[in-house]
GROMACS .gro file of N, CA and C in nm:
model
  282
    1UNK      N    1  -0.233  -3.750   1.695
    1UNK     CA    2  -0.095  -3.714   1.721
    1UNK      C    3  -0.024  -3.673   1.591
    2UNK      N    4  -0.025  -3.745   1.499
    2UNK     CA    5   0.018  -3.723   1.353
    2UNK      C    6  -0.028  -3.567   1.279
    3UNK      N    7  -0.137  -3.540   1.356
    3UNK     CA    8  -0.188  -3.395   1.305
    3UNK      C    9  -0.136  -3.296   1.372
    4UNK      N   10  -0.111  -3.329   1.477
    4UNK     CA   11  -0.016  -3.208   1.588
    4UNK      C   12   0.107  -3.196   1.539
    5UNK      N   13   0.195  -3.300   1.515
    5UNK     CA   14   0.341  -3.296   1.417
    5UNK      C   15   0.296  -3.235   1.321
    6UNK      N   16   0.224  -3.249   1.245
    6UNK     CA   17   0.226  -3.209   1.056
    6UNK      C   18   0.196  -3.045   1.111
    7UNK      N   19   0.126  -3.028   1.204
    7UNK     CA   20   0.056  -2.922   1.233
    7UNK      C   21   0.197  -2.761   1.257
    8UNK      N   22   0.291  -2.868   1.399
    8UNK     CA   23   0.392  -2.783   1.424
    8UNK      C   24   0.525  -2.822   1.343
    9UNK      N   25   0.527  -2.909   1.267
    9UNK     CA   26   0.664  -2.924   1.167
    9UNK      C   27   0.718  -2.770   1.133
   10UNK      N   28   0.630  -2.669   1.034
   10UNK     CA   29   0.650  -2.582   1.017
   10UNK      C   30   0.740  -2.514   1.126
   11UNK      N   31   0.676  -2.499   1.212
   11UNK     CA   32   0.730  -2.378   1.346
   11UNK      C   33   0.841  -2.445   1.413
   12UNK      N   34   0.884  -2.585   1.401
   12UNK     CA   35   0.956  -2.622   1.430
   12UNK      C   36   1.092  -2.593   1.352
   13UNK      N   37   1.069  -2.614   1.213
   13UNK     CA   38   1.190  -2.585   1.093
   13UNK      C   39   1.258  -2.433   1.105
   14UNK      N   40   1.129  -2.384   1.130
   14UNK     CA   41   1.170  -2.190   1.175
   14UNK      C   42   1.261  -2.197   1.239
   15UNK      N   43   1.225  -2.224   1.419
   15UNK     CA   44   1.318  -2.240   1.519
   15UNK      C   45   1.425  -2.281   1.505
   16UNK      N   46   1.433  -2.412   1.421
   16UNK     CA   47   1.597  -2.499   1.401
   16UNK      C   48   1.691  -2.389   1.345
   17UNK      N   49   1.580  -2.315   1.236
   17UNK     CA   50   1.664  -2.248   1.151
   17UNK      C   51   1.758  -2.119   1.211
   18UNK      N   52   1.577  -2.052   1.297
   18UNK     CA   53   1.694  -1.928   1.406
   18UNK      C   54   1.815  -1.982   1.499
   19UNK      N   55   1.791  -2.106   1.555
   19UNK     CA   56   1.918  -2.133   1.642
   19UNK      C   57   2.016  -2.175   1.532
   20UNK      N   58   2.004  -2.244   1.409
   20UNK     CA   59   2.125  -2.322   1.399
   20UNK      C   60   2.209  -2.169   1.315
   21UNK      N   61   2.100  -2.067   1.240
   21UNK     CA   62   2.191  -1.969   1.183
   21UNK      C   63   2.172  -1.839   1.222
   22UNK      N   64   2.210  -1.835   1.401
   22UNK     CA   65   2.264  -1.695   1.506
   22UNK      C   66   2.154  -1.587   1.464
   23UNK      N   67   2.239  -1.482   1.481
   23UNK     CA   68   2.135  -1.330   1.534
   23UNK      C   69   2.126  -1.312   1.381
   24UNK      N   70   2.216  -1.339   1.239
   24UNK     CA   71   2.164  -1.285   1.175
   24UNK      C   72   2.032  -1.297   1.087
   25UNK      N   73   2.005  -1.446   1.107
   25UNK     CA   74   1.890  -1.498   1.082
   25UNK      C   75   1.732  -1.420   1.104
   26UNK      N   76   1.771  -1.371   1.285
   26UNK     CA   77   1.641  -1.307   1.323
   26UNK      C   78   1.640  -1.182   1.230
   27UNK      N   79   1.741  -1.149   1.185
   27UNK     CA   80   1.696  -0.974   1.118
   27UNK      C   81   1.653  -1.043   0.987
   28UNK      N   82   1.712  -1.127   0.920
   28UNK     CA   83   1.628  -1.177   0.781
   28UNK      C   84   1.498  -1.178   0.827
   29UNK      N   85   1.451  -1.257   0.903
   29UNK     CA   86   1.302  -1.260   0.936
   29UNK      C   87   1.210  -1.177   0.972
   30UNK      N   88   1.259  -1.058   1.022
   30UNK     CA   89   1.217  -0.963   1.043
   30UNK      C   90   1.185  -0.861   0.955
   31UNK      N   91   1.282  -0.831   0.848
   31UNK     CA   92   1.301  -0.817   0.752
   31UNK      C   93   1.166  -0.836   0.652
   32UNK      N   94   1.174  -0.956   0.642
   32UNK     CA   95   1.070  -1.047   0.526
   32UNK      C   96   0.946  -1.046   0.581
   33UNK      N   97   0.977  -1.040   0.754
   33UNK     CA   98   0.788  -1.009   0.739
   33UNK      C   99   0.719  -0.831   0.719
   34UNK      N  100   0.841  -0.782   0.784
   34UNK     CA  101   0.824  -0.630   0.715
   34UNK      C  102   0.772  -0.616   0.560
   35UNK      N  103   0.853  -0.640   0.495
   35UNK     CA  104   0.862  -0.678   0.338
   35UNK      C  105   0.725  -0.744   0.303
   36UNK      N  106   0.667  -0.817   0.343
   36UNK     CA  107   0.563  -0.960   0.342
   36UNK      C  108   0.397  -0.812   0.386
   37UNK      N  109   0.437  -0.734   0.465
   37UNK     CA  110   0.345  -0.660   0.558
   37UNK      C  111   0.321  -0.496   0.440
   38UNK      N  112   0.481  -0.454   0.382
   38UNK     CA  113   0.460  -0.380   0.257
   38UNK      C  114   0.339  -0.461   0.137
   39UNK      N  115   0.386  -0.559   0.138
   39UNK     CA  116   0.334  -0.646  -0.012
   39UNK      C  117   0.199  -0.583   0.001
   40UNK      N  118   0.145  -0.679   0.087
   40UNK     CA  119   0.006  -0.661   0.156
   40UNK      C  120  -0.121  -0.540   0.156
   41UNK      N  121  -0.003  -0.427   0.204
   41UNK     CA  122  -0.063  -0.335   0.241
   41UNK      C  123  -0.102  -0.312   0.072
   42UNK      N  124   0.005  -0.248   0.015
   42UNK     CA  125  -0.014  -0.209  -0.130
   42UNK      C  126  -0.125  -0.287  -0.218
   43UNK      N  127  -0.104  -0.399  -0.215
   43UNK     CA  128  -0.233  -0.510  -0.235
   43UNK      C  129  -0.323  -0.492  -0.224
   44UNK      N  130  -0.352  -0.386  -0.091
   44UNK     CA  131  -0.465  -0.344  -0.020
   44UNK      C  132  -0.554  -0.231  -0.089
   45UNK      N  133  -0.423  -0.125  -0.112
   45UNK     CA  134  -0.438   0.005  -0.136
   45UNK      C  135  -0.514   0.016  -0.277
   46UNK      N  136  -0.388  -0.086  -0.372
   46UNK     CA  137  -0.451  -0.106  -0.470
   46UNK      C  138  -0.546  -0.145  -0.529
   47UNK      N  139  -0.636  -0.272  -0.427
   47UNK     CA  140  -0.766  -0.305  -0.485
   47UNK      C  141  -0.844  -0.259  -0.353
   48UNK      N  142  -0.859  -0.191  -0.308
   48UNK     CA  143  -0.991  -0.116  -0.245
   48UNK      C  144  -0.977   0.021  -0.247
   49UNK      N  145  -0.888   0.091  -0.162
   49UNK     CA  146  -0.888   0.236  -0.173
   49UNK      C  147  -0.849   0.295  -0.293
   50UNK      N  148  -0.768   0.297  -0.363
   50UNK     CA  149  -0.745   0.366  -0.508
   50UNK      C  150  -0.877   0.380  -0.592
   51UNK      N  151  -0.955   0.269  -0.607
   51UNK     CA  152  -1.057   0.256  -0.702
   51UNK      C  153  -1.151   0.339  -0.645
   52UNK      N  154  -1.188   0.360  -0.492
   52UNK     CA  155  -1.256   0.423  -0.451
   52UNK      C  156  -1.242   0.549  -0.474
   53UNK      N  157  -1.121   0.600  -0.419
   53UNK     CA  158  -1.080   0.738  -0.460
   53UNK      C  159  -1.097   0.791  -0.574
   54UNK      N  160  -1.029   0.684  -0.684
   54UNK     CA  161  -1.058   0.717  -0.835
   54UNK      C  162  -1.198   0.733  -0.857
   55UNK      N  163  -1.308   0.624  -0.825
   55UNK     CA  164  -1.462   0.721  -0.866
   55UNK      C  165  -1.484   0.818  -0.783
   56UNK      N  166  -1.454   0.859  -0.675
   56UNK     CA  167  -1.502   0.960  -0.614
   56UNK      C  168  -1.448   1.100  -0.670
   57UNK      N  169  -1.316   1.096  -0.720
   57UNK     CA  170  -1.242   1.255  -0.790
   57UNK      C  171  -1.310   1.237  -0.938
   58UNK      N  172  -1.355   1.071  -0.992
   58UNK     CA  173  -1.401   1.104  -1.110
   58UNK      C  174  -1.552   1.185  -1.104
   59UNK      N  175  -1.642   1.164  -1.001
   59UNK     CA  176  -1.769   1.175  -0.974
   59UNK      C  177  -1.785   1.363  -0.919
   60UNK      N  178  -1.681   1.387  -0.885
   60UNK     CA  179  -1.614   1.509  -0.838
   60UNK      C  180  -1.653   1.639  -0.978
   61UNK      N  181  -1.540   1.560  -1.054
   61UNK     CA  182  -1.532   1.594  -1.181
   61UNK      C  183  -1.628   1.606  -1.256
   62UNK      N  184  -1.699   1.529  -1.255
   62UNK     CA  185  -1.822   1.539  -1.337
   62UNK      C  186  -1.942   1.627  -1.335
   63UNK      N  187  -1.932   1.634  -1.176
   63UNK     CA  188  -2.022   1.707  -1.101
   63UNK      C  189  -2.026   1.874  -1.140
   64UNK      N  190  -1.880   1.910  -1.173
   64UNK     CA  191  -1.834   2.079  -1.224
   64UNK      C  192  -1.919   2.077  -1.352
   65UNK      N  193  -1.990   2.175  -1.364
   65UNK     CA  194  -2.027   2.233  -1.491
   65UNK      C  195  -1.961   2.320  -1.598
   66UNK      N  196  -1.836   2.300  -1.564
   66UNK     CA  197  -1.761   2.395  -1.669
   66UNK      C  198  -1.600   2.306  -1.674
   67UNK      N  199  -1.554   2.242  -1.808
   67UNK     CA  200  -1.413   2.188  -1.761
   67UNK      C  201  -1.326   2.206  -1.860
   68UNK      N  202  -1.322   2.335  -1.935
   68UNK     CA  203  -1.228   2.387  -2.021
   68UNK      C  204  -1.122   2.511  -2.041
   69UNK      N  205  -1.208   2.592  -1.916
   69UNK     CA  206  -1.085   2.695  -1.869
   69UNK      C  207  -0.953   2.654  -1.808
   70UNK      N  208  -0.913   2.743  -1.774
   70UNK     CA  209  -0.768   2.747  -1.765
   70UNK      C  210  -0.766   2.694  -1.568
   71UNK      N  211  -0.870   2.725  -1.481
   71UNK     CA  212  -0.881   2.712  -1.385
   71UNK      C  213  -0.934   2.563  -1.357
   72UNK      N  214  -1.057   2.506  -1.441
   72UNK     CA  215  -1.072   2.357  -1.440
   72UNK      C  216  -0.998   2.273  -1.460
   73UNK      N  217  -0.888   2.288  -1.562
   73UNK     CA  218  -0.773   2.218  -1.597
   73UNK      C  219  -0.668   2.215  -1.478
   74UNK      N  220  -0.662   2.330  -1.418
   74UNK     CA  221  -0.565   2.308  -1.306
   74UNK      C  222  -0.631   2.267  -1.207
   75UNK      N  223  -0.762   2.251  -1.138
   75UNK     CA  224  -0.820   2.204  -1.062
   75UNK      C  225  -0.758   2.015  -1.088
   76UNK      N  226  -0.835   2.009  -1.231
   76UNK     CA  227  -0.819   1.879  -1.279
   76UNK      C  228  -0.641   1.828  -1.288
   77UNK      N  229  -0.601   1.876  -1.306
   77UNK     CA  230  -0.441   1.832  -1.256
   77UNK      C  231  -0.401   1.796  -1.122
   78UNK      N  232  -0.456   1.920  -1.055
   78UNK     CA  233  -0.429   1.850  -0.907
   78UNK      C  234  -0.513   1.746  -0.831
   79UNK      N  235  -0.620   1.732  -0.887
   79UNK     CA  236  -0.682   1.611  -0.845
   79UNK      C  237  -0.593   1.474  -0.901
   80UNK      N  238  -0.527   1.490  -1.015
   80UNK     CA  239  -0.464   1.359  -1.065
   80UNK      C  240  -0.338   1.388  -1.006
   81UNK      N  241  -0.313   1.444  -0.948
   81UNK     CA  242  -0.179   1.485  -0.884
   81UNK      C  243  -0.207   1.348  -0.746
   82UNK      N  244  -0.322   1.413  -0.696
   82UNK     CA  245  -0.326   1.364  -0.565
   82UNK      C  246  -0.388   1.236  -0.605
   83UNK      N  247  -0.431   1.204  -0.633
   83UNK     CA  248  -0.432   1.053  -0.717
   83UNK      C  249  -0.336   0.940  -0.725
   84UNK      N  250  -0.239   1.044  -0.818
   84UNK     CA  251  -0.102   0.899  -0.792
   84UNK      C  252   0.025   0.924  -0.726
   85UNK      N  253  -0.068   1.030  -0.637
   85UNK     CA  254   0.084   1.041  -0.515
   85UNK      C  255   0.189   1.141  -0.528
   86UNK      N  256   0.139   1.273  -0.576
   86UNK     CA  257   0.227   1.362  -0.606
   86UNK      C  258   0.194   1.448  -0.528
   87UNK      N  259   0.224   1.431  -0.413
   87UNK     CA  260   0.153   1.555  -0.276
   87UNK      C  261   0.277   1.648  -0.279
   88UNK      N  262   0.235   1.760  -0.288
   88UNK     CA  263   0.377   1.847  -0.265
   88UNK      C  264   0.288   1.914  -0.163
   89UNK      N  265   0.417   1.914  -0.097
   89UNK     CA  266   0.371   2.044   0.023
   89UNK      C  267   0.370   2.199   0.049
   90UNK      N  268   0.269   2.251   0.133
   90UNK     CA  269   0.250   2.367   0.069
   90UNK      C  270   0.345   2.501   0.138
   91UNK      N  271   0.420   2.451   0.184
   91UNK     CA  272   0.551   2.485   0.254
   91UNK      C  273   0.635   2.497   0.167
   92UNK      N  274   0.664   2.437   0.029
   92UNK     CA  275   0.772   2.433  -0.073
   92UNK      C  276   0.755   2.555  -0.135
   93UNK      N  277   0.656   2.622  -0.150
   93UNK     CA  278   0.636   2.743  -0.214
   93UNK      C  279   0.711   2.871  -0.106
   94UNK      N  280   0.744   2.908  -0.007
   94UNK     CA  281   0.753   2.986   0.043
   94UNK      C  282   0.922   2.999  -0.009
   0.00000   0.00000   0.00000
């Protein structure tokens, strides 16, 4: 019995908390798990997909046999473009 209390204390304190402080309470919470669900994701992004991506445009790179013209360099820009999130769209040019 003592483990079922310790167990729902938590979910209990929640509840007290949404009734005793009204509707605006639920949007804090909602809020924070949004917020809580950003953290996460980025957390995510940052230690699995980025690193991946990063060896794969580095492995990319390496792979070209030529990386000093004027055309490799801009190749190589836009790969670091798209890297840390500098997508422009190709609609902005018109």
């Amino acid at each position: 019995m003592f483990l079922l209390e310790w167990l729902s204390s938590p979910f209990l304190a929640v509840h007290n908390m949404r009734i005793l402080g009204g509707p605006i309470v639920d949007w804090i919470l909602a809020a924070s798990i949004i917020l809580w669900g950003l953290a996460f994701e980025r957390y995510w992004y940052f230690s699995k997909i980025l690193p991946q991506e990063s060896a794969r445009l580095a492995a990319q790179w390496a792979a070209r046999k030529e990386h000093t013209s004027w055309s490799a360099r801009q190749i190589r820009k836009a790969m670091l473009s798209r890297l840390s999130g500098g997508h422009e769209l190709e609609t902005s040019r018109c």
